[in-house]
Amino acid sequence: MQAIKPEHVTRTRILDAAEALFMQHGFEGTSMRQLTSRAGVNLAAVNYHFGSKDALIQAVFRRRLDPMNTARIAELAKLEASGSLSPETIIRAFVGPSLRLVEDAKGGGRNFTRLLGRTYTEPSKTLRALIGQMYAPTMERYKTALERALPQIPKDELVWRMHFMFGTLAYTLAATDTVQLIAGCKPEDRYDAQLLEERLTAFLLAGLLAPLKTSMRKAA
Amino acid sequence: MQAIKPEHVTRTRILDAAEALFMQHGFEGTSMRQLTSRAGVNLAAVNYHFGSKDALIQAVFRRRLDPMNTARIAELAKLEASGSLSPETIIRAFVGPSLRLVEDAKGGGRNFTRLLGRTYTEPSKTLRALIGQMYAPTMERYKTALERALPQIPKDELVWRMHFMFGTLAYTLAATDTVQLIAGCKPEDRYDAQLLEERLTAFLLAGLLAPLKTSMRKAA
DNA sequence: GTCTATAAATTGATAGAC
DNA sequence: GTCTATCAATTTATAGAC
């Protein structure tokens, strides 16, 4: 049996530490010294394995985002194959892979989803563009699928509704403990993943299907 | 006629510069040197006027958040007085003041809304708590109002739907240019505030009114 | 109230031994 | 691949002249 490849263990330790610290202090707020100290590796290891701090940031996102978007596309393809493309199944296919990342607490997925929520607003233009590239194929597929499943919604209106959907999901992933802001709801109130998915899906589905006002009916 | 008070002009210049730079580079990513240089004031001025960088951050939020939440409460009170409390009017009262901030481009409100979107996930626990305090009275009022306007929705379900609403708004304010991520939609495509408000309201109203699944029907 | 000057610490990155 | 040692730049913050 093959042992764990030693050339990857340091890399992984660095990625895990970076994920946690970037989430907690931001990119610019995390120093290489904090990072390598937490990872239990030498200060020079980041530059050896990744080249620079910026390259490390990109690697942190690639590690999680690529599999997540692959899963999203795979689920959509499965739906298309089985001919069961409804607005609700499309939403579930989109939302599911990211919620499953939240559940992967011990794998560090929870850290990542919170980090991910920040990226849409925080980071440098170059990082935002890079993340946009990672999402692009997925978004294109889902846009097409939703246009077909919701032919009654004008395309430019649908773009905005997808934007709202994306925002709701991003915020939910990033700020789960902010429910506290609204009610006296304890943050770790036995977080129920299944129930959250139901709630989120119901909300998003209704939003996507919302009745059209006359002001929205200008053609694309 | 009284001239502009000189003791406030430096303060304001600093707040404006901070708002823009915090949005662009984050709190920890913005140095006092960048900040004072952009504001055209001396490096020592921040510590003189605000005491520290942290206190400056708080002041940046207070300047916009307090009037915005005051406006939200005022609009809700007006609705209550006129007896026209419907889910839709409540949503508009909540959403309106923040969208009007977006429109206030030359006053710097646009910068602030983008900054605001970041706060729910990014900042230190202390800043998040502080912002939570600024929001608390408003959220309490709106929670009560929505519970009354939507008696058919269980309270714990409504908390989540408010959370989703809050997230959609936060994301919309923060990442308006991310619509680009979804479609080939130019970011500055003659941003139409009135139309956005209609789209957002329709989406949120439908989400709040979404039909209940049996799994959501456990009592509070 | 505003300035210069500077202290004291920390930063990302690299060179070179092992 | 990992280490120590260190560079050059930048950071927050303050002391003290004006």
Coordinates of C-alpha atoms (C1' of nucleotides) in Angstrom, one line a residue:
Chain A
M1 CA 0.0 0.0 0.0
Q2 CA 1.2 3.4 -1.0
A3 CA 2.0 5.8 1.9
I4 CA 0.8 9.4 1.8
K5 CA 3.0 11.3 -0.6
P6 CA 5.2 13.5 1.4
E7 CA 5.5 16.1 -1.3
H8 CA 1.8 16.9 -0.9
V9 CA 1.4 16.9 2.8
T10 CA 3.0 20.3 3.3
R11 CA 1.0 21.8 0.5
T12 CA -2.2 20.6 2.1
R13 CA -1.2 21.8 5.5
I14 CA -0.6 25.2 4.0
L15 CA -3.9 25.3 2.1
D16 CA -5.8 24.3 5.2
A17 CA -4.2 27.0 7.3
A18 CA -4.7 29.6 4.6
E19 CA -8.3 28.7 4.3
A20 CA -8.9 29.2 8.0
L21 CA -6.9 32.3 8.4
F22 CA -8.1 34.1 5.2
M23 CA -11.6 33.5 6.4
Q24 CA -10.8 35.0 9.8
H25 CA -8.6 37.9 8.9
G26 CA -8.9 38.4 5.2
F27 CA -6.1 38.1 2.6
E28 CA -4.2 41.2 3.4
G29 CA -4.8 40.8 7.0
T30 CA -3.1 37.4 7.1
S31 CA 0.7 37.4 7.2
M32 CA 2.9 34.6 5.9
R33 CA 4.2 34.2 9.4
Q34 CA 0.9 33.6 11.0
L35 CA 0.1 31.2 8.1
T36 CA 3.2 29.1 8.1
S37 CA 3.3 29.1 11.9
R38 CA -0.3 27.7 12.0
A39 CA 0.5 25.2 9.3
G40 CA 3.6 24.1 11.2
V41 CA 5.8 24.6 8.2
N42 CA 8.7 26.8 7.5
L43 CA 8.2 30.4 6.5
A44 CA 9.9 29.8 3.2
A45 CA 7.6 26.9 2.3
V46 CA 4.8 29.0 0.8
N47 CA 7.1 30.6 -1.7
Y48 CA 8.7 27.3 -2.5
H49 CA 5.4 25.5 -3.1
F50 CA 3.2 28.2 -4.5
G51 CA 5.5 31.0 -5.6
S52 CA 3.9 33.9 -3.9
K53 CA 1.1 34.8 -1.6
D54 CA -1.2 35.7 -4.5
A55 CA -0.6 32.3 -6.1
L56 CA -1.5 30.7 -2.8
I57 CA -4.8 32.6 -2.7
Q58 CA -5.7 31.3 -6.1
A59 CA -4.8 27.7 -5.1
V60 CA -7.0 28.0 -2.1
F61 CA -10.0 28.7 -4.3
R62 CA -9.2 26.2 -7.0
R63 CA -9.0 23.4 -4.6
R64 CA -12.7 23.7 -3.6
L65 CA -14.3 25.6 -6.4
D66 CA -13.3 23.3 -9.3
P67 CA -14.9 20.2 -7.7
M68 CA -17.9 22.1 -6.6
N69 CA -18.7 23.5 -10.0
T70 CA -17.9 20.1 -11.6
A71 CA -20.5 18.6 -9.3
R72 CA -23.0 21.3 -10.3
I73 CA -22.5 20.6 -14.0
A74 CA -22.7 16.8 -13.4
E75 CA -26.0 17.1 -11.5
L76 CA -27.4 19.3 -14.3
A77 CA -26.3 16.8 -16.9
K78 CA -28.0 14.0 -14.9
L79 CA -31.2 16.0 -14.9
E80 CA -31.0 16.6 -18.6
A81 CA -30.4 12.9 -19.2
S82 CA -33.4 11.9 -17.2
G83 CA -35.6 14.5 -18.7
S84 CA -36.7 15.9 -15.3
L85 CA -35.7 19.5 -15.8
S86 CA -38.0 21.6 -13.6
P87 CA -37.1 25.0 -12.0
E88 CA -37.0 23.3 -8.7
T89 CA -34.7 20.5 -9.7
I90 CA -32.4 23.0 -11.3
I91 CA -32.3 25.1 -8.2
R92 CA -31.5 22.0 -6.1
A93 CA -28.7 21.0 -8.5
F94 CA -27.2 24.4 -8.1
V95 CA -27.6 24.8 -4.4
G96 CA -26.8 21.3 -3.3
P97 CA -23.1 21.1 -4.0
S98 CA -22.4 24.3 -2.1
L99 CA -24.5 23.3 0.9
R100 CA -22.8 19.9 1.0
L101 CA -19.6 21.9 1.3
V102 CA -21.0 23.5 4.4
E103 CA -21.7 20.2 5.9
D104 CA -18.1 19.0 5.4
A105 CA -17.1 20.6 8.6
K106 CA -14.1 18.5 9.5
G107 CA -12.8 18.7 5.9
G108 CA -12.6 22.4 6.3
G109 CA -15.5 23.1 3.8
R110 CA -17.2 25.3 6.3
N111 CA -14.3 27.6 6.5
F112 CA -14.2 27.8 2.8
T113 CA -17.8 28.6 2.3
R114 CA -17.5 31.6 4.6
L115 CA -14.4 32.6 2.8
L116 CA -16.2 32.2 -0.5
G117 CA -19.0 34.6 0.5
R118 CA -16.4 37.4 0.9
T119 CA -14.9 37.1 -2.5
Y120 CA -17.7 38.6 -4.5
T121 CA -17.1 41.9 -2.8
E122 CA -13.8 42.0 -1.1
P123 CA -10.9 41.0 -3.2
S124 CA -8.8 42.6 -5.7
K125 CA -10.2 43.0 -9.2
T126 CA -7.8 40.3 -10.5
L127 CA -9.0 37.7 -7.9
R128 CA -12.6 38.5 -8.6
A129 CA -12.0 38.1 -12.3
L130 CA -10.2 34.8 -11.7
I131 CA -13.1 33.5 -9.6
G132 CA -15.4 34.7 -12.3
Q133 CA -13.6 32.5 -14.8
M134 CA -13.9 29.5 -12.5
Y135 CA -17.7 30.0 -12.3
A136 CA -18.2 31.0 -16.0
P137 CA -18.9 27.6 -17.5
T138 CA -21.3 26.6 -14.7
M139 CA -23.2 29.9 -14.9
E140 CA -23.6 29.6 -18.6
R141 CA -25.1 26.1 -18.4
Y142 CA -27.5 27.1 -15.6
K143 CA -28.5 30.2 -17.4
T144 CA -29.5 28.2 -20.4
A145 CA -31.3 25.6 -18.4
L146 CA -33.3 28.2 -16.5
E147 CA -34.2 30.1 -19.6
R148 CA -35.7 26.9 -21.0
A149 CA -37.4 25.9 -17.7
L150 CA -38.9 29.4 -17.3
P151 CA -39.8 30.6 -20.8
Q152 CA -42.4 33.0 -19.4
I153 CA -39.7 35.2 -17.7
P154 CA -38.0 37.7 -20.0
K155 CA -34.3 37.0 -20.3
D156 CA -33.0 40.2 -18.8
E157 CA -35.4 39.8 -15.9
L158 CA -34.1 36.2 -15.4
V159 CA -30.5 37.5 -15.3
W160 CA -31.4 39.6 -12.3
R161 CA -33.3 36.9 -10.6
M162 CA -30.3 34.6 -11.0
H163 CA -28.3 37.4 -9.5
F164 CA -30.6 37.5 -6.5
M165 CA -30.5 33.7 -6.2
F166 CA -26.7 33.8 -6.3
G167 CA -26.7 36.5 -3.6
T168 CA -29.0 34.7 -1.3
L169 CA -26.9 31.6 -1.5
A170 CA -23.6 33.5 -1.1
Y171 CA -24.9 35.2 2.0
T172 CA -26.4 32.1 3.5
L173 CA -23.1 30.3 3.0
A174 CA -21.0 33.1 4.4
A175 CA -23.0 34.4 7.3
T176 CA -24.9 31.6 8.8
D177 CA -24.3 32.9 12.2
T178 CA -25.9 36.2 11.3
V179 CA -29.3 34.8 11.6
Q180 CA -28.7 35.9 15.2
L181 CA -28.9 39.4 13.9
I182 CA -32.6 38.9 13.2
A183 CA -33.8 36.8 16.0
G184 CA -32.7 35.3 19.3
C185 CA -31.7 32.3 17.3
K186 CA -28.6 30.6 18.6
P187 CA -26.1 30.2 15.8
E188 CA -25.3 26.5 16.3
D189 CA -28.9 25.6 17.0
R190 CA -28.2 22.1 15.7
Y191 CA -27.7 23.2 12.2
D192 CA -30.0 21.1 10.1
A193 CA -28.6 20.9 6.6
Q194 CA -31.6 19.2 5.1
L195 CA -34.1 21.7 6.5
L196 CA -31.9 24.6 5.3
E197 CA -31.9 23.2 1.8
E198 CA -35.7 23.0 1.9
R199 CA -36.1 26.5 3.1
L200 CA -33.6 27.9 0.7
T201 CA -35.1 26.1 -2.2
A202 CA -38.6 27.2 -1.4
F203 CA -37.6 30.8 -1.1
L204 CA -35.5 30.8 -4.3
L205 CA -38.1 28.9 -6.3
A206 CA -40.8 31.4 -5.4
G207 CA -38.5 34.3 -6.2
L208 CA -37.6 32.9 -9.6
L209 CA -41.3 32.3 -10.3
A210 CA -42.4 35.7 -9.0
P211 CA -45.2 37.3 -11.0
L212 CA -44.1 39.9 -13.6
K213 CA -45.0 43.6 -13.2
T214 CA -45.6 45.6 -16.3
S215 CA -42.4 47.6 -15.7
M216 CA -40.4 44.4 -16.1
R217 CA -41.8 43.5 -19.4
K218 CA -39.5 45.5 -21.7
A219 CA -37.9 43.1 -24.2
A220 CA -34.2 42.2 -24.2
Chain B
M1 CA -23.9 83.4 7.1
Q2 CA -21.8 80.8 8.9
A3 CA -18.8 79.4 7.0
I4 CA -18.0 75.7 6.8
K5 CA -16.7 74.7 10.2
P6 CA -13.0 74.1 9.7
E7 CA -12.9 71.5 12.5
H8 CA -15.2 69.3 10.5
V9 CA -13.8 69.5 7.0
T10 CA -10.7 67.4 7.8
R11 CA -12.9 64.8 9.6
T12 CA -15.1 64.5 6.5
R13 CA -12.3 64.3 4.1
I14 CA -10.9 61.4 6.1
L15 CA -14.2 59.6 6.3
D16 CA -14.7 60.0 2.6
A17 CA -11.2 58.7 1.8
A18 CA -11.6 55.8 4.3
E19 CA -14.9 54.8 2.8
A20 CA -13.4 54.6 -0.7
L21 CA -10.3 52.8 0.3
F22 CA -11.8 50.4 2.8
M23 CA -14.1 49.3 0.0
Q24 CA -11.3 48.8 -2.4
H25 CA -8.7 47.2 -0.2
G26 CA -10.4 46.1 3.0
F27 CA -9.7 47.4 6.4
E28 CA -6.5 45.6 7.1
G29 CA -5.4 46.2 3.5
T30 CA -5.7 50.0 3.8
S31 CA -2.8 51.8 5.4
M32 CA -3.0 55.1 7.2
R33 CA -0.6 56.5 4.7
Q34 CA -2.8 55.7 1.7
L35 CA -5.7 57.0 3.6
T36 CA -4.3 60.3 4.7
S37 CA -2.6 60.8 1.4
R38 CA -5.8 60.4 -0.5
A39 CA -7.7 62.6 2.0
G40 CA -5.0 65.3 1.6
V41 CA -4.5 65.5 5.3
N42 CA -1.5 64.8 7.5
L43 CA -0.6 61.3 8.6
A44 CA -1.2 62.2 12.2
A45 CA -4.7 63.6 11.6
V46 CA -6.5 60.3 11.9
N47 CA -5.2 59.6 15.3
Y48 CA -5.9 63.1 16.3
H49 CA -9.5 63.1 15.1
F50 CA -10.6 59.5 15.7
G51 CA -8.1 58.1 18.1
S52 CA -7.1 55.0 16.2
K53 CA -7.8 53.1 13.0
D54 CA -10.4 51.0 14.6
A55 CA -12.3 54.0 15.9
L56 CA -12.2 55.4 12.4
I57 CA -13.7 52.2 11.0
Q58 CA -16.6 52.5 13.4
A59 CA -17.1 56.2 12.5
V60 CA -17.3 55.3 8.9
F61 CA -20.2 53.0 9.5
R62 CA -22.0 55.2 12.0
R63 CA -22.1 58.1 9.5
R64 CA -24.2 56.2 7.0
L65 CA -25.8 53.4 9.0
D66 CA -27.5 55.5 11.6
P67 CA -29.4 57.7 9.1
M68 CA -30.3 54.7 7.0
N69 CA -31.8 52.8 9.8
T70 CA -33.5 55.9 11.1
A71 CA -35.1 56.3 7.7
R72 CA -36.2 52.6 7.7
I73 CA -37.9 53.0 11.0
A74 CA -39.5 56.3 10.0
E75 CA -40.9 54.7 6.9
L76 CA -42.3 51.8 8.8
A77 CA -43.9 54.2 11.4
K78 CA -45.5 56.1 8.5
L79 CA -47.0 52.8 7.2
E80 CA -48.3 51.9 10.6
A81 CA -49.9 55.3 11.0
S82 CA -51.6 55.1 7.7
G83 CA -52.7 51.6 8.3
S84 CA -51.3 50.3 5.1
L85 CA -49.1 47.5 6.3
S86 CA -48.8 44.9 3.7
P87 CA -45.9 42.6 3.1
E88 CA -45.0 44.5 0.0
T89 CA -45.1 47.9 1.6
I90 CA -42.9 46.6 4.4
I91 CA -40.4 45.3 2.0
R92 CA -40.3 48.6 0.2
A93 CA -39.8 50.5 3.4
F94 CA -36.9 48.2 4.3
V95 CA -35.2 48.1 0.9
G96 CA -35.8 51.7 -0.2
P97 CA -33.4 53.5 2.2
S98 CA -30.5 51.3 1.2
L99 CA -31.2 51.6 -2.5
R100 CA -31.4 55.3 -2.2
L101 CA -27.9 55.2 -0.7
V102 CA -26.7 53.4 -3.9
E103 CA -28.2 56.2 -6.0
D104 CA -26.3 58.8 -4.0
A105 CA -23.2 58.3 -6.1
K106 CA -21.6 61.7 -5.8
G107 CA -22.2 61.7 -2.0
G108 CA -20.1 58.5 -1.8
G109 CA -23.1 56.3 -0.9
R110 CA -22.2 53.9 -3.6
N111 CA -18.9 53.3 -2.1
F112 CA -20.5 52.7 1.2
T113 CA -23.0 50.2 0.1
R114 CA -20.3 48.1 -1.4
L115 CA -18.4 48.3 1.8
L116 CA -21.5 47.4 3.8
G117 CA -22.0 44.2 1.9
R118 CA -18.6 43.0 3.0
T119 CA -19.2 43.6 6.7
Y120 CA -21.4 40.7 7.3
T121 CA -18.7 38.3 6.6
E122 CA -15.4 40.0 6.7
P123 CA -14.6 42.0 9.7
S124 CA -13.5 41.2 13.1
K125 CA -16.0 39.8 15.5
T126 CA -16.0 43.1 17.4
L127 CA -16.9 45.1 14.4
R128 CA -19.6 42.6 13.4
A129 CA -21.1 42.9 16.8
L130 CA -21.0 46.7 16.6
I131 CA -22.8 46.7 13.3
G132 CA -25.2 44.2 14.7
Q133 CA -26.0 46.7 17.5
M134 CA -26.6 49.5 14.9
Y135 CA -29.1 47.2 13.1
A136 CA -30.8 45.7 16.1
P137 CA -33.6 48.1 16.7
T138 CA -34.5 48.2 13.0
M139 CA -34.5 44.4 12.7
E140 CA -36.7 44.1 15.8
R141 CA -39.3 46.4 14.4
Y142 CA -39.4 44.8 11.0
K143 CA -39.5 41.3 12.5
T144 CA -42.6 42.3 14.4
A145 CA -44.2 44.0 11.4
L146 CA -43.6 41.0 9.2
E147 CA -44.9 38.5 11.7
R148 CA -48.1 40.5 11.8
A149 CA -48.3 40.9 8.0
L150 CA -47.5 37.2 7.4
P151 CA -49.3 35.3 10.2
Q152 CA -49.5 32.2 8.1
I153 CA -45.7 31.8 8.1
P154 CA -44.3 30.0 11.2
K155 CA -42.0 32.4 13.1
D156 CA -38.9 30.3 12.8
E157 CA -39.5 29.9 9.1
L158 CA -39.9 33.7 8.8
V159 CA -36.6 34.3 10.6
W160 CA -34.9 32.4 7.8
R161 CA -36.8 34.1 5.1
M162 CA -35.8 37.5 6.6
H163 CA -32.3 36.2 6.6
F164 CA -32.5 35.3 2.9
M165 CA -34.1 38.7 2.2
F166 CA -31.3 40.5 4.0
G167 CA -28.7 38.4 2.1
T168 CA -30.2 39.2 -1.3
L169 CA -30.2 42.9 -0.5
A170 CA -26.7 42.8 0.9
Y171 CA -25.4 41.1 -2.1
T172 CA -27.2 43.3 -4.5
L173 CA -25.8 46.4 -2.9
A174 CA -22.3 45.1 -2.7
A175 CA -21.8 43.3 -5.9
T176 CA -23.9 45.1 -8.5
D177 CA -21.2 44.6 -11.1
T178 CA -21.3 40.8 -10.6
V179 CA -24.4 40.5 -12.7
Q180 CA -21.7 40.4 -15.3
L181 CA -20.8 37.0 -13.9
I182 CA -24.1 35.6 -15.1
A183 CA -24.7 37.3 -18.4
G184 CA -23.0 39.5 -20.9
C185 CA -24.5 42.4 -19.1
K186 CA -22.4 45.5 -18.9
P187 CA -22.0 46.6 -15.3
E188 CA -22.9 50.3 -15.9
D189 CA -25.7 49.5 -18.3
R190 CA -27.5 52.7 -17.3
Y191 CA -28.2 51.6 -13.9
D192 CA -31.9 52.1 -13.3
A193 CA -32.7 52.5 -9.7
Q194 CA -36.5 52.4 -10.0
L195 CA -36.4 49.2 -12.1
L196 CA -34.0 47.5 -9.7
E197 CA -36.3 48.3 -6.8
E198 CA -39.2 46.7 -8.7
R199 CA -37.3 43.6 -9.5
L200 CA -35.9 43.2 -6.1
T201 CA -39.3 43.8 -4.4
A202 CA -41.0 41.3 -6.6
F203 CA -38.4 38.6 -5.9
L204 CA -38.3 39.2 -2.2
L205 CA -42.1 39.4 -1.9
A206 CA -42.5 36.1 -3.7
G207 CA -39.8 34.5 -1.5
L208 CA -41.4 35.7 1.7
L209 CA -44.8 34.4 0.6
A210 CA -43.4 31.1 -0.7
P211 CA -45.7 28.1 -0.1
L212 CA -44.8 26.0 3.0
K213 CA -43.6 22.5 2.7
T214 CA -44.6 20.1 5.4
S215 CA -41.1 19.8 6.7
M216 CA -41.2 23.5 7.6
R217 CA -44.2 23.2 9.7
K218 CA -42.7 22.3 13.1
A219 CA -43.9 24.8 15.6
A220 CA -41.5 27.4 17.2
Chain C
dG1 C1' -4.9 71.6 15.0
dT2 C1' -1.3 70.6 11.9
dC3 C1' 3.1 69.4 10.9
dT4 C1' 7.9 66.7 10.7
dA5 C1' 10.5 63.2 12.3
dT6 C1' 11.1 58.9 14.0
dA7 C1' 10.4 55.0 16.9
dA8 C1' 9.3 50.0 17.1
dA9 C1' 7.4 46.4 15.0
dT10 C1' 5.9 43.7 11.0
dT11 C1' 5.6 42.7 6.3
dG12 C1' 6.6 39.6 1.7
dA13 C1' 10.2 37.7 -0.3
dT14 C1' 14.8 35.6 -1.2
dA15 C1' 19.7 33.8 -0.8
dG16 C1' 22.3 30.1 0.3
dA17 C1' 23.6 26.4 3.7
dC18 C1' 22.2 21.7 4.5
Chain D
dG1 C1' 12.5 20.2 0.3
dT2 C1' 13.5 22.4 4.5
dC3 C1' 16.0 25.5 7.1
dT4 C1' 18.2 30.1 9.1
dA5 C1' 19.3 34.7 8.3
dT6 C1' 18.3 38.8 6.4
dC7 C1' 16.9 42.5 3.1
dA8 C1' 14.2 46.3 1.8
dA9 C1' 9.9 48.2 2.4
dT10 C1' 5.9 49.3 4.9
dT11 C1' 3.2 49.4 9.0
dT12 C1' 0.7 51.9 13.2
dA13 C1' 1.5 55.2 16.4
dT14 C1' 3.6 59.0 18.9
dA15 C1' 6.7 62.8 20.5
dG16 C1' 7.4 67.5 20.1
dA17 C1' 8.1 71.8 17.2
dC18 C1' 5.1 75.3 15.4

